[in-house]
Amino acid sequence: MKVKIVKGDITEIEADAIVNAANSYLEHGGGVALAIVKKGGYIIQKESREYVKKYGPVPVGGVAVTSAGKLKAKYVIHAVGPRYGLEGEDKLEEAIRNSIRKAEELRLTSIALPAISTGIYGYPYEICAMKMAKVIKEEYKNLKHLNMIIIALYSEEAYRIFVEILEREL
Ligand code: AR6
């Protein structure tokens, strides 16, 4: 199992699945979510609405899968992170864990994750990085298909904090 930390735009990454930092209604209005729909195409928003219509809103900590439209990835795994101050860190851990488990369930070999909840939802990068490290340490033994986890950080600051924490914790 390889863990790669990269600085840049997650929509450019070649991985079987990319994870979106979504809200429960899968309305992709800002941040990574908007970037994914802009580049992948409206099909991602359309399938997201169909999902919510069929199954209801995705709970905080939960995930939903759509196709990836024009992106290089095969799937988008929409993970609903918690809002800082409103929903707890346990939900951030759950969102990360469910993303990785879903990719494994789909028999994918690679997944790219953004720093879920650290933009519009306000979580500090440190908490997200610690949760990523914890989940990876706990899950990697159970992974048969997934052999590459890419963490994509948009800002220099996020990149620096994630490298420091993951190098220490993994
Ligand atoms: N590639 C990688 N990381 C990115 C990109 C990108 N293209 N764009 C932003 N980031 P956010 P959240 C970073 O706000 O906090 C949306 O409206 C960003 O710097 O996308 O979970 C959804 O629809 C930050 O570190 O997600 C929800 O309503 C991280 O990605 C809500 O925002 C996450 O920021 C979710 O908020």
PDB file of C-alpha atoms and ligand atoms in Angstrom:
ATOM      1  CA  MET A   1       0.000   0.000   0.000  1.00  0.00           C
ATOM      2  CA  LYS A   2       1.383   3.337  -1.051  1.00  0.00           C
ATOM      3  CA  VAL A   3       0.321   6.709   0.313  1.00  0.00           C
ATOM      4  CA  LYS A   4       1.191   9.687  -1.845  1.00  0.00           C
ATOM      5  CA  ILE A   5       0.724  13.304  -0.806  1.00  0.00           C
ATOM      6  CA  VAL A   6       0.481  15.749  -3.681  1.00  0.00           C
ATOM      7  CA  LYS A   7      -0.092  19.453  -3.966  1.00  0.00           C
ATOM      8  CA  GLY A   8      -2.621  20.470  -6.575  1.00  0.00           C
ATOM      9  CA  ASP A   9      -6.020  20.104  -8.123  1.00  0.00           C
ATOM     10  CA  ILE A  10      -7.695  16.766  -7.387  1.00  0.00           C
ATOM     11  CA  THR A  11      -9.659  16.869 -10.651  1.00  0.00           C
ATOM     12  CA  GLU A  12      -6.357  16.415 -12.536  1.00  0.00           C
ATOM     13  CA  ILE A  13      -5.400  13.232 -10.715  1.00  0.00           C
ATOM     14  CA  GLU A  14      -5.411   9.879 -12.428  1.00  0.00           C
ATOM     15  CA  ALA A  15      -6.965   7.497  -9.937  1.00  0.00           C
ATOM     16  CA  ASP A  16      -9.789   4.972 -10.221  1.00  0.00           C
ATOM     17  CA  ALA A  17     -11.880   7.115  -7.902  1.00  0.00           C
ATOM     18  CA  ILE A  18     -11.650  10.647  -6.670  1.00  0.00           C
ATOM     19  CA  VAL A  19     -13.389  11.655  -3.483  1.00  0.00           C
ATOM     20  CA  ASN A  20     -15.546  14.749  -3.366  1.00  0.00           C
ATOM     21  CA  ALA A  21     -16.058  16.841  -0.224  1.00  0.00           C
ATOM     22  CA  ALA A  22     -19.832  16.960  -0.526  1.00  0.00           C
ATOM     23  CA  ASN A  23     -22.883  18.048   1.441  1.00  0.00           C
ATOM     24  CA  SER A  24     -25.795  15.735   2.315  1.00  0.00           C
ATOM     25  CA  TYR A  25     -27.902  16.944  -0.593  1.00  0.00           C
ATOM     26  CA  LEU A  26     -25.083  16.390  -3.088  1.00  0.00           C
ATOM     27  CA  GLU A  27     -25.590  19.895  -4.422  1.00  0.00           C
ATOM     28  CA  HIS A  28     -22.113  20.705  -5.641  1.00  0.00           C
ATOM     29  CA  GLY A  29     -22.034  24.467  -5.232  1.00  0.00           C
ATOM     30  CA  GLY A  30     -18.494  25.354  -4.126  1.00  0.00           C
ATOM     31  CA  GLY A  31     -14.966  24.194  -3.352  1.00  0.00           C
ATOM     32  CA  VAL A  32     -13.777  20.799  -4.626  1.00  0.00           C
ATOM     33  CA  ALA A  33     -17.371  19.823  -5.425  1.00  0.00           C
ATOM     34  CA  LEU A  34     -17.848  22.645  -7.903  1.00  0.00           C
ATOM     35  CA  ALA A  35     -14.434  22.025  -9.456  1.00  0.00           C
ATOM     36  CA  ILE A  36     -15.372  18.355  -9.987  1.00  0.00           C
ATOM     37  CA  VAL A  37     -18.674  19.186 -11.673  1.00  0.00           C
ATOM     38  CA  LYS A  38     -17.115  21.943 -13.782  1.00  0.00           C
ATOM     39  CA  LYS A  39     -14.442  19.637 -15.136  1.00  0.00           C
ATOM     40  CA  GLY A  40     -16.348  16.338 -15.097  1.00  0.00           C
ATOM     41  CA  GLY A  41     -19.551  17.737 -16.525  1.00  0.00           C
ATOM     42  CA  TYR A  42     -23.161  18.149 -15.474  1.00  0.00           C
ATOM     43  CA  ILE A  43     -23.694  14.360 -15.546  1.00  0.00           C
ATOM     44  CA  ILE A  44     -22.096  14.209 -12.066  1.00  0.00           C
ATOM     45  CA  GLN A  45     -24.597  16.711 -10.635  1.00  0.00           C
ATOM     46  CA  LYS A  46     -27.447  14.971 -12.468  1.00  0.00           C
ATOM     47  CA  GLU A  47     -26.566  11.527 -11.097  1.00  0.00           C
ATOM     48  CA  SER A  48     -26.125  13.073  -7.641  1.00  0.00           C
ATOM     49  CA  ARG A  49     -29.664  14.483  -7.726  1.00  0.00           C
ATOM     50  CA  GLU A  50     -31.014  11.141  -8.892  1.00  0.00           C
ATOM     51  CA  TYR A  51     -29.235   9.479  -5.981  1.00  0.00           C
ATOM     52  CA  VAL A  52     -30.761  11.833  -3.406  1.00  0.00           C
ATOM     53  CA  LYS A  53     -34.189  11.507  -4.978  1.00  0.00           C
ATOM     54  CA  LYS A  54     -33.970   7.722  -4.754  1.00  0.00           C
ATOM     55  CA  TYR A  55     -32.244   7.214  -1.400  1.00  0.00           C
ATOM     56  CA  GLY A  56     -32.633  10.521   0.426  1.00  0.00           C
ATOM     57  CA  PRO A  57     -29.842  12.786   1.701  1.00  0.00           C
ATOM     58  CA  VAL A  58     -26.483  11.199   2.507  1.00  0.00           C
ATOM     59  CA  PRO A  59     -25.862  11.236   6.275  1.00  0.00           C
ATOM     60  CA  VAL A  60     -22.866  13.131   7.645  1.00  0.00           C
ATOM     61  CA  GLY A  61     -19.970  10.660   7.527  1.00  0.00           C
ATOM     62  CA  GLY A  62     -21.599   8.735   4.686  1.00  0.00           C
ATOM     63  CA  VAL A  63     -20.732   8.337   1.002  1.00  0.00           C
ATOM     64  CA  ALA A  64     -22.505   8.031  -2.363  1.00  0.00           C
ATOM     65  CA  VAL A  65     -21.029   7.012  -5.714  1.00  0.00           C
ATOM     66  CA  THR A  66     -21.588   8.486  -9.176  1.00  0.00           C
ATOM     67  CA  SER A  67     -19.756   8.213 -12.450  1.00  0.00           C
ATOM     68  CA  ALA A  68     -16.960  10.683 -13.090  1.00  0.00           C
ATOM     69  CA  GLY A  69     -18.058  12.138 -16.422  1.00  0.00           C
ATOM     70  CA  LYS A  70     -15.124  13.528 -18.361  1.00  0.00           C
ATOM     71  CA  LEU A  71     -12.651  13.192 -15.500  1.00  0.00           C
ATOM     72  CA  LYS A  72      -9.793  10.708 -15.701  1.00  0.00           C
ATOM     73  CA  ALA A  73     -11.268   8.788 -12.762  1.00  0.00           C
ATOM     74  CA  LYS A  74     -13.912   6.066 -13.182  1.00  0.00           C
ATOM     75  CA  TYR A  75     -15.971   7.100 -10.190  1.00  0.00           C
ATOM     76  CA  VAL A  76     -16.576   9.994  -7.882  1.00  0.00           C
ATOM     77  CA  ILE A  77     -17.127   8.976  -4.269  1.00  0.00           C
ATOM     78  CA  HIS A  78     -19.056  11.814  -2.643  1.00  0.00           C
ATOM     79  CA  ALA A  79     -18.160  11.913   1.058  1.00  0.00           C
ATOM     80  CA  VAL A  80     -20.123  14.116   3.431  1.00  0.00           C
ATOM     81  CA  GLY A  81     -17.840  15.611   6.043  1.00  0.00           C
ATOM     82  CA  PRO A  82     -18.909  17.339   9.266  1.00  0.00           C
ATOM     83  CA  ARG A  83     -19.180  21.099   9.755  1.00  0.00           C
ATOM     84  CA  TYR A  84     -16.704  22.397  12.325  1.00  0.00           C
ATOM     85  CA  GLY A  85     -18.418  23.309  15.574  1.00  0.00           C
ATOM     86  CA  LEU A  86     -21.647  21.589  14.564  1.00  0.00           C
ATOM     87  CA  GLU A  87     -20.656  17.986  13.934  1.00  0.00           C
ATOM     88  CA  GLY A  88     -17.846  16.049  15.573  1.00  0.00           C
ATOM     89  CA  GLU A  89     -14.479  14.781  14.370  1.00  0.00           C
ATOM     90  CA  ASP A  90     -15.761  11.212  14.602  1.00  0.00           C
ATOM     91  CA  LYS A  91     -17.817  12.040  11.519  1.00  0.00           C
ATOM     92  CA  LEU A  92     -14.718  13.186   9.662  1.00  0.00           C
ATOM     93  CA  GLU A  93     -13.082   9.877  10.488  1.00  0.00           C
ATOM     94  CA  GLU A  94     -16.193   8.075   9.269  1.00  0.00           C
ATOM     95  CA  ALA A  95     -16.260   9.997   5.976  1.00  0.00           C
ATOM     96  CA  ILE A  96     -12.622   9.080   5.275  1.00  0.00           C
ATOM     97  CA  ARG A  97     -13.122   5.445   6.327  1.00  0.00           C
ATOM     98  CA  ASN A  98     -16.283   5.034   4.261  1.00  0.00           C
ATOM     99  CA  SER A  99     -14.537   6.504   1.192  1.00  0.00           C
ATOM    100  CA  ILE A 100     -11.684   3.999   1.439  1.00  0.00           C
ATOM    101  CA  ARG A 101     -14.024   1.085   2.151  1.00  0.00           C
ATOM    102  CA  LYS A 102     -16.238   2.021  -0.777  1.00  0.00           C
ATOM    103  CA  ALA A 103     -13.264   2.069  -3.149  1.00  0.00           C
ATOM    104  CA  GLU A 104     -12.225  -1.357  -1.857  1.00  0.00           C
ATOM    105  CA  GLU A 105     -15.793  -2.643  -2.232  1.00  0.00           C
ATOM    106  CA  LEU A 106     -15.744  -1.469  -5.859  1.00  0.00           C
ATOM    107  CA  ARG A 107     -12.451  -3.373  -6.279  1.00  0.00           C
ATOM    108  CA  LEU A 108     -10.562  -0.243  -7.260  1.00  0.00           C
ATOM    109  CA  THR A 109      -6.803  -0.017  -7.024  1.00  0.00           C
ATOM    110  CA  SER A 110      -6.369   3.718  -6.451  1.00  0.00           C
ATOM    111  CA  ILE A 111      -8.226   6.551  -4.760  1.00  0.00           C
ATOM    112  CA  ALA A 112      -7.544  10.279  -4.392  1.00  0.00           C
ATOM    113  CA  LEU A 113      -8.893  12.203  -1.407  1.00  0.00           C
ATOM    114  CA  PRO A 114      -9.036  15.936  -0.713  1.00  0.00           C
ATOM    115  CA  ALA A 115      -8.805  17.423   2.780  1.00  0.00           C
ATOM    116  CA  ILE A 116     -12.486  16.821   3.523  1.00  0.00           C
ATOM    117  CA  SER A 117     -14.216  19.461   5.699  1.00  0.00           C
ATOM    118  CA  THR A 118     -11.233  21.857   5.747  1.00  0.00           C
ATOM    119  CA  GLY A 119     -12.675  24.421   3.315  1.00  0.00           C
ATOM    120  CA  ILE A 120     -16.206  25.750   3.567  1.00  0.00           C
ATOM    121  CA  TYR A 121     -16.853  23.384   6.526  1.00  0.00           C
ATOM    122  CA  GLY A 122     -14.068  24.984   8.549  1.00  0.00           C
ATOM    123  CA  TYR A 123     -12.084  22.097  10.089  1.00  0.00           C
ATOM    124  CA  PRO A 124      -8.386  22.722  10.799  1.00  0.00           C
ATOM    125  CA  TYR A 125      -5.995  20.867   8.472  1.00  0.00           C
ATOM    126  CA  GLU A 126      -4.328  19.248  11.501  1.00  0.00           C
ATOM    127  CA  ILE A 127      -7.490  17.412  12.545  1.00  0.00           C
ATOM    128  CA  CYS A 128      -8.126  16.159   9.028  1.00  0.00           C
ATOM    129  CA  ALA A 129      -4.516  15.002   8.625  1.00  0.00           C
ATOM    130  CA  MET A 130      -4.608  13.144  11.968  1.00  0.00           C
ATOM    131  CA  LYS A 131      -7.834  11.424  10.966  1.00  0.00           C
ATOM    132  CA  MET A 132      -6.393  10.427   7.574  1.00  0.00           C
ATOM    133  CA  ALA A 133      -3.380   8.887   9.301  1.00  0.00           C
ATOM    134  CA  LYS A 134      -5.548   7.050  11.836  1.00  0.00           C
ATOM    135  CA  VAL A 135      -7.910   5.602   9.225  1.00  0.00           C
ATOM    136  CA  ILE A 136      -5.094   4.547   6.873  1.00  0.00           C
ATOM    137  CA  LYS A 137      -3.286   2.794   9.742  1.00  0.00           C
ATOM    138  CA  GLU A 138      -6.461   0.962  10.726  1.00  0.00           C
ATOM    139  CA  GLU A 139      -7.712   0.078   7.255  1.00  0.00           C
ATOM    140  CA  TYR A 140      -4.655  -0.868   5.224  1.00  0.00           C
ATOM    141  CA  LYS A 141      -4.550  -4.458   6.491  1.00  0.00           C
ATOM    142  CA  ASN A 142      -8.066  -5.044   5.185  1.00  0.00           C
ATOM    143  CA  LEU A 143      -7.344  -3.815   1.670  1.00  0.00           C
ATOM    144  CA  LYS A 144      -7.030  -6.419  -1.065  1.00  0.00           C
ATOM    145  CA  HIS A 145      -7.510  -4.317  -4.175  1.00  0.00           C
ATOM    146  CA  LEU A 146      -6.682  -0.794  -3.157  1.00  0.00           C
ATOM    147  CA  ASN A 147      -2.933  -0.241  -3.260  1.00  0.00           C
ATOM    148  CA  MET A 148      -2.593   3.502  -3.723  1.00  0.00           C
ATOM    149  CA  ILE A 149      -4.057   6.326  -1.650  1.00  0.00           C
ATOM    150  CA  ILE A 150      -3.352   9.802  -2.965  1.00  0.00           C
ATOM    151  CA  ILE A 151      -4.066  12.815  -0.783  1.00  0.00           C
ATOM    152  CA  ALA A 152      -4.439  15.993  -2.824  1.00  0.00           C
ATOM    153  CA  LEU A 153      -3.915  19.308  -1.061  1.00  0.00           C
ATOM    154  CA  TYR A 154      -4.774  22.557  -2.682  1.00  0.00           C
ATOM    155  CA  SER A 155      -2.783  25.066  -0.650  1.00  0.00           C
ATOM    156  CA  GLU A 156       0.876  25.196   0.276  1.00  0.00           C
ATOM    157  CA  GLU A 157      -0.088  25.370   3.956  1.00  0.00           C
ATOM    158  CA  ALA A 158      -2.311  22.297   3.773  1.00  0.00           C
ATOM    159  CA  TYR A 159       0.399  20.390   1.902  1.00  0.00           C
ATOM    160  CA  ARG A 160       3.035  21.270   4.511  1.00  0.00           C
ATOM    161  CA  ILE A 161       0.813  20.256   7.441  1.00  0.00           C
ATOM    162  CA  PHE A 162      -0.247  16.972   5.853  1.00  0.00           C
ATOM    163  CA  VAL A 163       3.323  15.991   4.959  1.00  0.00           C
ATOM    164  CA  GLU A 164       4.485  16.724   8.499  1.00  0.00           C
ATOM    165  CA  ILE A 165       1.673  14.832  10.210  1.00  0.00           C
ATOM    166  CA  LEU A 166       1.537  11.829   7.872  1.00  0.00           C
ATOM    167  CA  GLU A 167       5.317  11.370   7.886  1.00  0.00           C
ATOM    168  CA  ARG A 168       5.217  11.337  11.659  1.00  0.00           C
ATOM    169  CA  GLU A 169       2.136   9.145  12.084  1.00  0.00           C
ATOM    170  CA  LEU A 170       2.466   6.536   9.318  1.00  0.00           C
TER     171      LEU A 170
HETATM  172  N1  AR6 B   1      -8.499  20.101  -5.521  1.00  0.00           N
HETATM  173  C1  AR6 B   1      -8.081  19.743  -4.284  1.00  0.00           C
HETATM  174  N2  AR6 B   1      -8.461  20.390  -3.163  1.00  0.00           N
HETATM  175  C2  AR6 B   1      -9.302  21.436  -3.297  1.00  0.00           C
HETATM  176  C3  AR6 B   1      -9.790  21.877  -4.547  1.00  0.00           C
HETATM  177  C4  AR6 B   1      -9.345  21.160  -5.705  1.00  0.00           C
HETATM  178  N3  AR6 B   1      -9.751  21.483  -6.931  1.00  0.00           N
HETATM  179  N4  AR6 B   1     -10.597  22.960  -4.340  1.00  0.00           N
HETATM  180  C5  AR6 B   1     -10.609  23.185  -3.006  1.00  0.00           C
HETATM  181  N5  AR6 B   1      -9.825  22.286  -2.372  1.00  0.00           N
HETATM  182  P1  AR6 B   1     -14.293  22.318   0.376  1.00  0.00           P
HETATM  183  P2  AR6 B   1     -15.691  21.138   2.692  1.00  0.00           P
HETATM  184  C6  AR6 B   1      -9.548  22.117  -0.928  1.00  0.00           C
HETATM  185  O1  AR6 B   1     -14.779  23.664   0.737  1.00  0.00           O
HETATM  186  O2  AR6 B   1     -14.953  22.016   3.624  1.00  0.00           O
HETATM  187  C7  AR6 B   1     -19.043  22.587  -1.051  1.00  0.00           C
HETATM  188  O3  AR6 B   1     -19.864  23.646  -1.360  1.00  0.00           O
HETATM  189  C8  AR6 B   1      -9.873  23.256  -0.014  1.00  0.00           C
HETATM  190  O4  AR6 B   1      -8.806  24.173   0.016  1.00  0.00           O
HETATM  191  O5  AR6 B   1     -14.333  21.902  -1.037  1.00  0.00           O
HETATM  192  O6  AR6 B   1     -15.817  19.687   3.025  1.00  0.00           O
HETATM  193  C9  AR6 B   1     -19.800  21.281  -0.922  1.00  0.00           C
HETATM  194  O7  AR6 B   1     -20.855  21.210  -1.851  1.00  0.00           O
HETATM  195  C10 AR6 B   1     -10.068  22.545   1.315  1.00  0.00           C
HETATM  196  O8  AR6 B   1      -8.820  22.319   1.955  1.00  0.00           O
HETATM  197  O9  AR6 B   1     -15.100  21.150   1.204  1.00  0.00           O
HETATM  198  C11 AR6 B   1     -20.280  21.341   0.503  1.00  0.00           C
HETATM  199  O10 AR6 B   1     -21.435  22.111   0.643  1.00  0.00           O
HETATM  200  C12 AR6 B   1     -10.635  21.174   0.926  1.00  0.00           C
HETATM  201  O11 AR6 B   1     -10.389  21.057  -0.473  1.00  0.00           O
HETATM  202  C13 AR6 B   1     -19.137  22.026   1.229  1.00  0.00           C
HETATM  203  O12 AR6 B   1     -18.484  22.797   0.240  1.00  0.00           O
HETATM  204  C14 AR6 B   1     -12.118  21.002   1.200  1.00  0.00           C
HETATM  205  O13 AR6 B   1     -12.802  22.212   0.935  1.00  0.00           O
HETATM  206  C15 AR6 B   1     -18.131  21.051   1.796  1.00  0.00           C
HETATM  207  O14 AR6 B   1     -17.137  21.749   2.505  1.00  0.00           O
END
